[in-house]
CSV table of C-alpha atoms in Angstrom, one decimal:
chain,number,residue,atom,x,y,z
F,1,MET,CA,83.7,-75.3,18.4
F,2,GLN,CA,81.6,-77.6,16.2
F,3,THR,CA,81.7,-76.4,12.6
F,4,ARG,CA,80.2,-79.3,10.8
F,5,CYS,CA,76.8,-80.5,10.1
F,6,LEU,CA,74.8,-83.3,11.5
F,7,ILE,CA,73.2,-86.0,9.4
F,8,GLY,CA,72.1,-89.3,10.6
F,9,GLY,CA,74.3,-89.1,13.8
F,10,GLU,CA,77.4,-88.3,11.9
F,11,TRP,CA,79.4,-85.2,11.6
F,12,THR,CA,79.6,-84.3,7.7
F,13,ASP,CA,80.9,-81.6,5.3
F,14,ALA,CA,79.3,-80.5,2.2
F,15,ARG,CA,79.8,-83.0,-0.6
F,16,ALA,CA,81.3,-80.1,-3.0
F,17,GLY,CA,83.4,-79.0,-0.2
F,18,GLY,CA,81.7,-75.5,-0.1
F,19,THR,CA,81.9,-73.3,3.0
F,20,LEU,CA,80.2,-70.3,4.3
F,21,PRO,CA,82.0,-67.7,6.6
F,22,VAL,CA,80.5,-67.0,9.9
F,23,THR,CA,81.7,-63.3,11.1
F,24,ASN,CA,81.4,-61.4,14.4
F,25,PRO,CA,79.1,-58.4,13.5
F,26,ALA,CA,80.8,-56.4,16.0
F,27,THR,CA,84.2,-56.9,14.7
F,28,ASP,CA,83.8,-58.1,11.0
F,29,ALA,CA,86.4,-61.1,12.5
F,30,GLU,CA,85.7,-64.3,10.6
F,31,VAL,CA,84.6,-66.7,13.4
F,32,ALA,CA,84.5,-70.0,11.6
F,33,ARG,CA,83.5,-71.4,8.4
F,34,VAL,CA,80.5,-74.1,8.2
F,35,PRO,CA,79.4,-76.2,5.2
F,36,SER,CA,77.5,-74.8,2.4
F,37,MET,CA,75.1,-77.7,1.9
F,38,GLY,CA,72.6,-77.9,-0.7
F,39,GLY,CA,69.4,-80.3,-2.0
F,40,SER,CA,71.5,-83.4,-1.9
F,41,GLU,CA,72.7,-83.3,1.6
F,42,THR,CA,69.0,-82.0,2.7
F,43,PHE,CA,67.8,-85.2,0.9
F,44,ASP,CA,70.2,-87.1,3.1
F,45,ALA,CA,68.9,-85.4,6.4
F,46,ILE,CA,65.4,-86.0,5.5
F,47,GLY,CA,66.0,-89.7,4.9
F,48,ALA,CA,67.8,-89.8,8.3
F,49,ALA,CA,64.9,-88.5,10.2
F,50,TRP,CA,62.5,-90.6,8.3
F,51,ASN,CA,64.5,-93.8,9.1
F,52,ALA,CA,64.8,-92.7,12.8
F,53,SER,CA,61.2,-92.0,13.1
F,54,ALA,CA,59.4,-95.3,13.7
F,55,ALA,CA,61.6,-96.2,16.5
F,56,TRP,CA,61.6,-92.7,17.9
F,57,LYS,CA,57.6,-92.4,17.9
F,58,SER,CA,57.3,-96.1,19.5
F,59,ARG,CA,59.5,-94.8,22.7
F,60,PRO,CA,57.3,-94.3,25.8
F,61,ALA,CA,56.6,-90.6,26.3
F,62,ALA,CA,58.3,-90.6,29.5
F,63,ASP,CA,61.5,-92.1,27.7
F,64,ARG,CA,61.5,-89.3,25.0
F,65,ALA,CA,61.0,-86.9,27.9
F,66,ARG,CA,64.2,-88.0,29.5
F,67,PHE,CA,66.1,-87.3,26.7
F,68,VAL,CA,64.9,-83.8,26.1
F,69,ARG,CA,65.2,-83.1,29.6
F,70,ARG,CA,68.9,-84.1,29.5
F,71,LEU,CA,69.5,-81.7,26.7
F,72,SER,CA,68.0,-79.1,28.7
F,73,GLU,CA,70.6,-80.0,31.6
F,74,LEU,CA,73.4,-80.0,29.1
F,75,MET,CA,72.6,-76.7,27.9
F,76,LEU,CA,72.7,-75.3,31.3
F,77,ARG,CA,75.7,-76.7,32.3
F,78,ASP,CA,77.5,-75.2,29.0
F,79,ALA,CA,75.5,-71.9,29.5
F,80,ASP,CA,78.8,-69.8,29.7
F,81,ARG,CA,80.4,-71.4,26.5
F,82,LEU,CA,77.2,-71.5,24.6
F,83,ALA,CA,76.5,-67.6,25.5
F,84,ARG,CA,80.0,-66.7,24.3
F,85,LEU,CA,79.8,-68.5,20.8
F,86,MET,CA,76.3,-66.8,20.5
F,87,THR,CA,77.8,-63.4,21.2
F,88,LEU,CA,80.6,-64.1,18.8
F,89,GLU,CA,78.4,-65.0,16.0
F,90,GLN,CA,75.3,-62.8,16.7
F,91,GLY,CA,76.6,-59.7,18.6
F,92,LYS,CA,74.2,-59.4,21.3
F,93,PRO,CA,75.6,-58.5,25.0
F,94,LEU,CA,76.9,-61.5,26.8
F,95,ALA,CA,74.5,-61.0,29.6
F,96,GLU,CA,71.6,-61.2,27.1
F,97,ALA,CA,73.1,-64.4,25.3
F,98,ARG,CA,73.2,-66.2,29.1
F,99,GLY,CA,69.8,-65.3,29.6
F,100,GLU,CA,68.9,-66.6,26.0
F,101,ILE,CA,70.4,-69.9,26.9
F,102,ALA,CA,68.4,-70.1,30.0
F,103,TYR,CA,65.3,-69.3,28.2
F,104,ALA,CA,66.0,-71.9,25.5
F,105,ALA,CA,66.7,-74.6,28.1
F,106,SER,CA,63.0,-73.7,29.6
F,107,PHE,CA,61.5,-74.6,26.3
F,108,LEU,CA,63.1,-78.1,26.5
F,109,ASP,CA,61.9,-78.5,30.2
F,110,TRP,CA,58.4,-77.9,29.5
F,111,ALA,CA,58.0,-79.6,26.4
F,112,ALA,CA,59.4,-82.9,28.3
F,113,GLU,CA,56.8,-82.7,30.9
F,114,GLU,CA,53.9,-81.9,28.3
F,115,GLY,CA,54.9,-84.9,26.2
F,116,ARG,CA,54.5,-87.1,29.3
F,117,ARG,CA,51.1,-85.6,29.5
F,118,LEU,CA,49.8,-86.1,25.8
F,119,GLY,CA,46.9,-88.2,25.5
F,120,GLY,CA,43.5,-89.0,23.8
F,121,GLU,CA,40.0,-89.1,24.6
F,122,ILE,CA,37.1,-91.7,24.7
F,123,ILE,CA,33.8,-90.0,23.6
F,124,PRO,CA,30.4,-91.4,24.2
F,125,ALA,CA,29.0,-93.2,21.1
F,126,SER,CA,25.7,-92.7,19.8
F,127,ALA,CA,24.8,-96.6,19.7
F,128,PRO,CA,25.4,-99.3,22.5
F,129,ASN,CA,27.6,-101.3,20.0
F,130,LYS,CA,30.2,-98.7,19.4
F,131,ARG,CA,32.9,-96.6,21.2
F,132,ILE,CA,34.8,-93.7,20.0
F,133,LEU,CA,38.3,-93.2,20.7
F,134,VAL,CA,40.5,-90.1,20.0
F,135,LEU,CA,44.1,-90.8,19.4
F,136,ARG,CA,47.0,-88.0,19.2
F,137,GLN,CA,50.1,-89.3,17.4
F,138,PRO,CA,53.2,-87.5,16.0
F,139,ILE,CA,53.0,-85.9,12.8
F,140,GLY,CA,56.3,-87.4,11.6
F,141,VAL,CA,59.4,-85.8,10.1
F,142,VAL,CA,59.5,-81.9,10.8
F,143,ALA,CA,61.5,-79.3,9.0
F,144,ILE,CA,62.6,-76.2,11.6
F,145,ILE,CA,63.8,-73.0,9.8
F,146,THR,CA,65.2,-70.6,12.3
F,147,PRO,CA,66.2,-66.8,12.3
F,148,TRP,CA,69.4,-65.2,13.4
F,149,ASN,CA,68.0,-63.0,16.6
F,150,PHE,CA,67.5,-65.9,18.7
F,151,PRO,CA,69.7,-68.6,17.6
F,152,ALA,CA,69.2,-71.0,20.4
F,153,ALA,CA,65.8,-70.3,21.6
F,154,MET,CA,64.0,-70.5,18.3
F,155,ILE,CA,65.3,-73.8,17.7
F,156,THR,CA,64.4,-75.4,21.1
F,157,ARG,CA,61.0,-73.7,21.3
F,158,LYS,CA,60.3,-76.0,18.1
F,159,LEU,CA,62.4,-78.8,18.7
F,160,GLY,CA,61.5,-79.7,22.3
F,161,PRO,CA,57.8,-80.1,21.6
F,162,ALA,CA,58.6,-82.0,18.3
F,163,LEU,CA,60.8,-84.4,20.0
F,164,ALA,CA,58.5,-84.9,23.1
F,165,ALA,CA,55.8,-85.6,20.6
F,166,GLY,CA,57.5,-88.3,19.0
F,167,CYS,CA,58.8,-86.3,15.8
F,168,THR,CA,62.2,-86.3,14.4
F,169,ALA,CA,63.6,-83.1,12.9
F,170,VAL,CA,65.6,-81.5,10.2
F,171,ILE,CA,67.0,-78.1,11.4
F,172,LYS,CA,68.0,-75.4,8.9
F,173,PRO,CA,69.5,-72.4,11.2
F,174,ALA,CA,70.0,-68.9,9.8
F,175,GLU,CA,73.2,-68.9,7.8
F,176,GLU,CA,74.3,-65.7,9.9
F,177,THR,CA,74.4,-68.0,13.2
F,178,PRO,CA,74.8,-71.6,12.6
F,179,LEU,CA,77.4,-72.2,15.4
F,180,SER,CA,74.9,-72.2,18.2
F,181,ALA,CA,72.7,-74.8,16.3
F,182,LEU,CA,75.8,-76.9,15.8
F,183,ALA,CA,76.7,-76.7,19.5
F,184,LEU,CA,73.2,-77.7,20.4
F,185,GLY,CA,73.7,-80.9,18.0
F,186,GLU,CA,76.7,-81.6,19.9
F,187,LEU,CA,74.8,-81.8,23.2
F,188,ALA,CA,71.9,-83.7,21.7
F,189,ILE,CA,74.3,-86.3,20.8
F,190,GLU,CA,75.8,-86.3,24.3
F,191,ALA,CA,72.2,-86.4,25.7
F,192,GLY,CA,72.0,-89.8,23.9
F,193,LEU,CA,69.5,-88.8,21.2
F,194,PRO,CA,69.6,-91.6,18.6
F,195,ALA,CA,71.0,-91.1,15.2
F,196,GLY,CA,68.6,-89.3,12.9
F,197,VAL,CA,66.5,-87.9,15.4
F,198,VAL,CA,68.0,-84.4,15.1
F,199,ASN,CA,69.6,-83.5,11.9
F,200,ILE,CA,71.3,-80.1,11.4
F,201,VAL,CA,72.1,-78.6,7.7
F,202,THR,CA,73.6,-75.4,6.9
F,203,GLY,CA,73.9,-73.3,3.9
F,204,PRO,CA,72.2,-71.0,1.5
F,205,PRO,CA,68.4,-71.1,2.3
F,206,ALA,CA,66.9,-71.6,-1.3
F,207,GLU,CA,68.0,-75.1,-2.2
F,208,ILE,CA,67.7,-76.1,1.2
F,209,GLY,CA,64.2,-74.8,1.7
F,210,GLU,CA,63.0,-76.0,-1.7
F,211,THR,CA,64.3,-79.7,-0.9
F,212,LEU,CA,62.4,-79.6,2.3
F,213,LEU,CA,59.3,-78.5,0.6
F,214,ALA,CA,59.4,-80.8,-2.2
F,215,ASP,CA,59.9,-84.1,-0.2
F,216,ALA,CA,56.7,-85.8,0.7
F,217,ARG,CA,58.4,-87.6,3.9
F,218,VAL,CA,58.4,-84.1,5.5
F,219,ARG,CA,55.1,-83.5,7.1
F,220,LYS,CA,55.4,-80.3,9.1
F,221,LEU,CA,57.5,-76.7,8.6
F,222,SER,CA,57.9,-74.7,11.6
F,223,PHE,CA,59.3,-71.4,10.4
F,224,THR,CA,60.3,-68.0,12.4
F,225,GLY,CA,61.4,-65.4,10.0
F,226,SER,CA,59.8,-62.5,7.9
F,227,THR,CA,56.3,-62.2,6.4
F,228,ASP,CA,57.7,-62.1,2.9
F,229,VAL,CA,59.7,-65.3,3.2
F,230,GLY,CA,56.6,-66.7,5.2
F,231,ARG,CA,54.6,-66.4,1.9
F,232,VAL,CA,57.2,-68.0,-0.2
F,233,LEU,CA,57.2,-71.0,2.1
F,234,MET,CA,53.5,-71.2,1.9
F,235,ARG,CA,53.4,-71.3,-1.8
F,236,GLY,CA,56.0,-73.9,-1.8
F,237,ALA,CA,54.2,-76.0,1.1
F,238,SER,CA,51.1,-76.3,-0.9
F,239,GLN,CA,52.3,-79.0,-3.1
F,240,HIS,CA,52.2,-81.8,-0.4
F,241,LEU,CA,49.6,-79.7,1.8
F,242,LEU,CA,52.2,-79.3,4.4
F,243,ARG,CA,51.3,-78.6,7.8
F,244,LEU,CA,52.6,-75.1,8.9
F,245,SER,CA,53.5,-73.0,12.0
F,246,MET,CA,54.4,-69.5,11.1
F,247,GLU,CA,55.9,-66.8,13.3
F,248,LEU,CA,56.4,-63.9,11.2
F,249,GLY,CA,57.1,-60.1,11.2
F,250,GLY,CA,55.8,-57.7,14.2
F,251,HIS,CA,55.0,-54.3,14.6
F,252,ALA,CA,54.2,-53.8,18.3
F,253,PRO,CA,52.5,-50.9,19.7
F,254,PHE,CA,53.3,-49.7,23.2
F,255,ILE,CA,50.4,-47.8,25.0
F,256,VAL,CA,51.0,-45.9,28.0
F,257,PHE,CA,47.6,-44.2,29.5
F,258,ASP,CA,47.5,-41.3,31.5
F,259,ASP,CA,46.8,-43.5,34.9
F,260,ALA,CA,50.0,-45.6,34.2
F,261,ASP,CA,52.7,-46.3,36.7
F,262,LEU,CA,55.3,-44.1,34.5
F,263,GLU,CA,58.3,-45.7,36.3
F,264,HIS,CA,57.2,-49.2,35.5
F,265,ALA,CA,56.3,-48.4,31.8
F,266,VAL,CA,59.5,-46.6,31.1
F,267,SER,CA,61.4,-49.6,32.6
F,268,ALA,CA,59.6,-51.9,30.6
F,269,ALA,CA,60.0,-49.5,27.7
F,270,LEU,CA,63.6,-50.0,27.7
F,271,ALA,CA,63.9,-53.5,28.2
F,272,CYS,CA,61.2,-54.3,25.4
F,273,LYS,CA,62.6,-51.9,22.7
F,274,PHE,CA,66.3,-52.0,23.2
F,275,ARG,CA,67.0,-55.7,24.0
F,276,ASN,CA,69.0,-57.5,21.3
F,277,ALA,CA,69.4,-53.8,19.8
F,278,GLY,CA,65.7,-53.7,19.0
F,279,GLN,CA,66.3,-56.8,16.6
F,280,THR,CA,63.4,-59.0,18.2
F,281,CYS,CA,60.0,-59.8,16.5
F,282,ILE,CA,58.1,-58.6,19.7
F,283,CYS,CA,59.9,-55.6,20.6
F,284,ALA,CA,57.9,-52.5,20.8
F,285,ASN,CA,58.0,-50.2,17.7
F,286,ARG,CA,55.5,-47.7,17.9
F,287,PHE,CA,55.2,-45.8,21.3
F,288,LEU,CA,51.5,-44.1,21.7
F,289,VAL,CA,51.4,-42.0,24.9
F,290,GLN,CA,48.2,-40.2,26.1
F,291,ALA,CA,48.4,-36.3,25.5
F,292,GLY,CA,48.3,-35.4,29.4
F,293,ILE,CA,51.3,-37.3,30.3
F,294,TYR,CA,53.4,-37.3,26.9
F,295,GLU,CA,55.8,-34.7,27.9
F,296,ASP,CA,56.5,-36.3,31.4
F,297,PHE,CA,57.0,-39.9,29.6
F,298,LEU,CA,59.3,-38.7,26.9
F,299,GLY,CA,61.6,-36.9,29.5
F,300,ARG,CA,61.6,-40.1,31.7
F,301,LEU,CA,62.4,-42.3,28.7
F,302,ALA,CA,65.1,-40.1,27.4
F,303,GLN,CA,66.9,-40.0,30.7
F,304,ALA,CA,66.7,-43.8,30.8
F,305,VAL,CA,68.0,-44.3,27.3
F,306,GLY,CA,70.8,-42.0,27.9
F,307,THR,CA,72.3,-44.8,30.8
F,308,LEU,CA,72.5,-47.6,27.8
F,309,ARG,CA,76.2,-48.4,26.7
F,310,VAL,CA,76.8,-49.5,23.1
F,311,GLY,CA,79.6,-51.6,22.4
F,312,ASP,CA,80.9,-55.1,21.6
F,313,GLY,CA,78.9,-57.6,23.2
F,314,LEU,CA,82.1,-59.3,24.7
F,315,ALA,CA,82.7,-56.1,26.5
F,316,GLU,CA,81.8,-55.6,30.2
F,317,GLY,CA,79.0,-53.1,30.9
F,318,THR,CA,77.6,-53.4,27.2
F,319,THR,CA,73.9,-53.2,26.9
F,320,VAL,CA,73.3,-52.6,23.3
F,321,GLY,CA,75.5,-54.6,20.8
F,322,PRO,CA,75.9,-54.2,17.0
F,323,LEU,CA,73.0,-54.6,14.1
F,324,ILE,CA,73.3,-57.9,12.4
F,325,ASN,CA,74.7,-56.7,9.1
F,326,ASP,CA,75.1,-53.6,7.0
F,327,GLU,CA,71.7,-54.0,5.4
F,328,ALA,CA,70.2,-53.7,8.9
F,329,VAL,CA,72.1,-50.5,9.5
F,330,HIS,CA,71.0,-48.8,6.0
F,331,LYS,CA,67.5,-49.7,7.0
F,332,VAL,CA,67.5,-48.1,10.4
F,333,GLU,CA,69.2,-45.0,8.9
F,334,ALA,CA,66.4,-44.9,6.2
F,335,HIS,CA,63.5,-45.0,8.5
F,336,VAL,CA,65.3,-42.3,10.8
F,337,GLU,CA,65.7,-39.9,7.8
F,338,ASP,CA,62.4,-40.7,6.4
F,339,ALA,CA,60.9,-39.7,10.0
F,340,GLN,CA,62.8,-36.4,10.3
F,341,SER,CA,61.8,-35.5,6.5
F,342,LYS,CA,58.1,-35.7,7.7
F,343,GLY,CA,58.3,-33.7,10.7
F,344,GLY,CA,59.7,-36.0,13.4
F,345,THR,CA,62.4,-34.6,15.8
F,346,VAL,CA,65.3,-36.9,17.0
F,347,MET,CA,65.4,-36.5,20.8
F,348,VAL,CA,68.1,-38.9,21.4
F,349,GLY,CA,70.5,-40.8,19.2
F,350,GLY,CA,69.8,-40.7,15.5
F,351,ARG,CA,73.1,-41.6,14.4
F,352,ARG,CA,75.7,-44.2,14.2
F,353,VAL,CA,78.3,-45.0,16.8
F,354,ARG,CA,81.7,-45.5,15.9
F,355,LEU,CA,83.9,-47.4,18.0
F,356,GLU,CA,88.0,-47.8,17.7
F,357,GLY,CA,88.8,-51.2,16.2
F,358,LEU,CA,85.1,-52.4,15.8
F,359,ALA,CA,82.8,-52.9,12.9
F,360,ASP,CA,80.7,-49.7,11.6
F,361,ARG,CA,77.4,-51.5,12.6
F,362,PHE,CA,76.6,-49.8,15.9
F,363,TYR,CA,73.6,-47.5,16.0
F,364,ALA,CA,72.7,-45.2,19.1
F,365,PRO,CA,69.5,-45.9,20.9
F,366,THR,CA,67.2,-43.6,19.5
F,367,ILE,CA,63.9,-41.7,20.3
F,368,ILE,CA,62.0,-39.9,17.7
F,369,GLU,CA,59.2,-37.3,18.8
F,370,GLY,CA,56.2,-36.8,16.6
F,371,MET,CA,55.5,-39.9,14.7
F,372,THR,CA,52.8,-39.7,12.3
F,373,ARG,CA,51.0,-42.2,10.3
F,374,GLU,CA,52.8,-41.1,7.0
F,375,MET,CA,56.3,-42.4,8.3
F,376,ARG,CA,57.8,-45.5,7.4
F,377,LEU,CA,58.3,-46.1,11.1
F,378,PHE,CA,54.6,-46.3,11.6
F,379,ARG,CA,54.1,-48.9,8.9
F,380,GLU,CA,57.3,-51.0,8.8
F,381,GLU,CA,59.1,-52.9,11.4
F,382,THR,CA,62.3,-51.2,11.8
F,383,PHE,CA,64.2,-54.1,13.7
F,384,GLY,CA,66.7,-51.6,15.2
F,385,PRO,CA,67.1,-49.5,18.5
F,386,VAL,CA,64.5,-46.7,17.4
F,387,ALA,CA,61.5,-45.4,19.4
F,388,PRO,CA,59.3,-43.3,17.8
F,389,VAL,CA,56.6,-41.6,19.9
F,390,MET,CA,53.3,-40.0,19.1
F,391,ALA,CA,50.3,-38.7,21.4
F,392,PHE,CA,47.0,-39.8,21.5
F,393,GLU,CA,43.6,-38.4,23.2
F,394,ASP,CA,41.4,-41.1,24.2
F,395,GLU,CA,41.2,-45.0,24.6
F,396,ALA,CA,39.4,-45.6,21.4
F,397,GLN,CA,41.9,-43.4,19.3
F,398,ALA,CA,44.9,-45.4,21.1
F,399,ILE,CA,43.0,-48.7,20.2
F,400,GLU,CA,42.6,-47.6,16.6
F,401,LEU,CA,46.1,-46.5,16.0
F,402,ALA,CA,47.5,-49.8,17.7
F,403,ASN,CA,45.2,-51.8,15.2
F,404,ASP,CA,46.3,-49.9,12.2
F,405,SER,CA,48.7,-52.3,11.0
F,406,GLU,CA,48.9,-55.5,8.8
F,407,PHE,CA,50.9,-57.1,11.7
F,408,GLY,CA,49.4,-58.7,15.0
F,409,LEU,CA,52.2,-60.5,16.9
F,410,ALA,CA,52.8,-58.6,20.1
F,411,SER,CA,51.3,-55.5,21.7
F,412,TYR,CA,51.9,-53.5,25.0
F,413,PHE,CA,49.5,-51.3,27.2
F,414,PHE,CA,50.1,-49.8,30.7
F,415,THR,CA,47.2,-48.8,33.0
F,416,LYS,CA,46.1,-48.9,36.5
F,417,ASP,CA,42.3,-49.3,35.5
F,418,ALA,CA,41.2,-52.7,36.1
F,419,SER,CA,38.2,-52.2,33.6
F,420,ARG,CA,40.2,-50.4,31.0
F,421,LEU,CA,42.9,-53.4,31.2
F,422,ILE,CA,40.1,-56.0,30.0
F,423,ARG,CA,38.7,-53.9,27.5
F,424,VAL,CA,42.0,-52.8,25.7
F,425,ALA,CA,43.2,-56.4,25.9
F,426,GLU,CA,39.9,-57.8,24.3
F,427,ALA,CA,40.2,-54.9,21.7
F,428,LEU,CA,44.0,-55.2,20.5
F,429,GLU,CA,44.2,-57.3,17.6
F,430,TYR,CA,47.5,-59.3,18.5
F,431,GLY,CA,48.0,-62.8,19.4
F,432,ILE,CA,50.4,-61.6,22.5
F,433,VAL,CA,49.1,-58.7,24.7
F,434,GLY,CA,51.6,-57.5,27.7
F,435,ALA,CA,49.4,-55.7,30.0
F,436,ASN,CA,51.5,-53.7,32.4
F,437,ASP,CA,54.4,-56.4,31.3
F,438,GLY,CA,57.2,-55.8,28.8
F,439,ALA,CA,58.3,-59.3,28.9
F,440,PRO,CA,55.4,-61.7,28.1
F,441,SER,CA,57.3,-64.4,26.5
F,442,THR,CA,57.5,-67.7,28.6
F,443,ALA,CA,57.4,-71.5,27.8
F,444,GLN,CA,54.1,-72.1,29.5
F,445,ALA,CA,52.4,-69.6,27.4
F,446,PRO,CA,51.2,-69.8,23.9
F,447,PHE,CA,53.3,-67.6,21.6
F,448,GLY,CA,52.1,-66.5,18.0
F,449,GLY,CA,50.4,-63.8,15.9
F,450,MET,CA,47.2,-63.2,13.8
F,451,LYS,CA,47.0,-61.4,10.6
F,452,HIS,CA,50.6,-61.2,8.7
F,453,SER,CA,52.0,-62.1,11.6
F,454,GLY,CA,51.4,-65.8,11.1
F,455,PHE,CA,49.4,-68.6,12.6
F,456,GLY,CA,50.0,-71.7,15.0
F,457,ARG,CA,51.2,-71.3,18.5
F,458,GLU,CA,54.4,-72.2,20.5
F,459,GLY,CA,54.6,-72.6,24.2
F,460,GLY,CA,52.3,-74.1,26.7
F,461,HIS,CA,50.2,-77.1,25.9
F,462,PHE,CA,48.8,-75.6,22.7
F,463,VAL,CA,52.4,-76.4,21.1
F,464,MET,CA,51.7,-80.0,21.3
F,465,ASP,CA,48.9,-79.7,19.0
F,466,GLU,CA,51.2,-78.2,16.4
F,467,TYR,CA,53.3,-81.5,16.0
F,468,THR,CA,50.3,-84.1,16.4
F,469,GLU,CA,47.6,-85.5,14.2
F,470,VAL,CA,44.3,-86.1,15.8
F,471,LYS,CA,43.2,-89.6,14.8
F,472,TYR,CA,39.4,-90.8,15.2
F,473,VAL,CA,38.8,-94.7,15.9
F,474,SER,CA,35.1,-95.8,15.6
F,475,TRP,CA,35.2,-99.0,17.5
F,476,GLY,CA,32.2,-101.3,16.7
F,477,LEU,CA,31.9,-104.1,19.6
């Protein structure tokens, strides 16, 4: 288990010797300690990335692609080890962690191929003695700040295209889950990536973030996290007009129309809501069900939720692991209590699950009937295994309810009507729409939000625009 940070190709500790504990949220056991780095170490990491930048961007695209693809191969080779490490520090069930490693590797594979095809244009000029060339060049040093809920995939989704485009990187992983990032750093070295191309610093976010924002050598920041932190980073980024990609909070509606395949909708709801104990940015948060099938859907969903098994992510058969920390549990409890105080009825769950020998961070998969606009569940992202449900009468009301949010990351709806499918997909104010699909995220598609859920797109060929500058050359003959 690697517990030191990677700067300029060397594994290093914090200058002052400080460390941060990494604990298993399921057991409270200390898994490891990592360096508590600050501004000086971050400055060194930026310098290492800057020094490596010229040589890295001058390599042929096919050459860079080989390194990125090799990193993917090594991740898949070590999938079991990486998954176990992820479960230890993050808590998600081991099967989900294995799935995340495969998902993370897919971003590297896709980016490697996209980087090989990253070209410019020749545009017809308006005069016979001129030619117009358009070049796409790497933006430079990239800062990558990632969350704890997907500690491998949120790195590779950013790092893969950055490297393939010719950029170098400084990665700041979440303090709760740094071990997955450091393990990727080990594999990056094994893959042969030159020193300084990938750098990783761990520690409290404030000083590291301030240093990344203040250094003019950093030309791009890609951040996944809360909307509140995104606002802080945007203010800091203004001093150097730093290019930004922001994947921020979500509050996804999950609409079920009366002509939907209910069995399919319930299956999708189960995966979409309770994966990672509801701790995903694109998980369903508000279930809107047409009145004619409301009771039928609720009954089916309650039966399906009853099959979920809460427990330690390392235990066989676990489908719902712990919440990441005590604060997360308190937020879930507050949302459930608020809903009950405003007329909501707990159909299933609605309580902590206390398991012998484990931490008090497990919350039962929960269904709340009778959600209203006045409830916090309707307005705020819960980030836990709670499914609030309300009825609607017609398509217009469903769309109005779904769009009644400051967030615009992901949305879902289920129908068999082809005309309704295109109408609703166009009307929903969300960057991602799952139409009869509860798992829309994939490496080849653009991922990102609208409104307070941020801007920029990750995935597909769109992501390469985030890490390149467009240069126009007017060539007089």
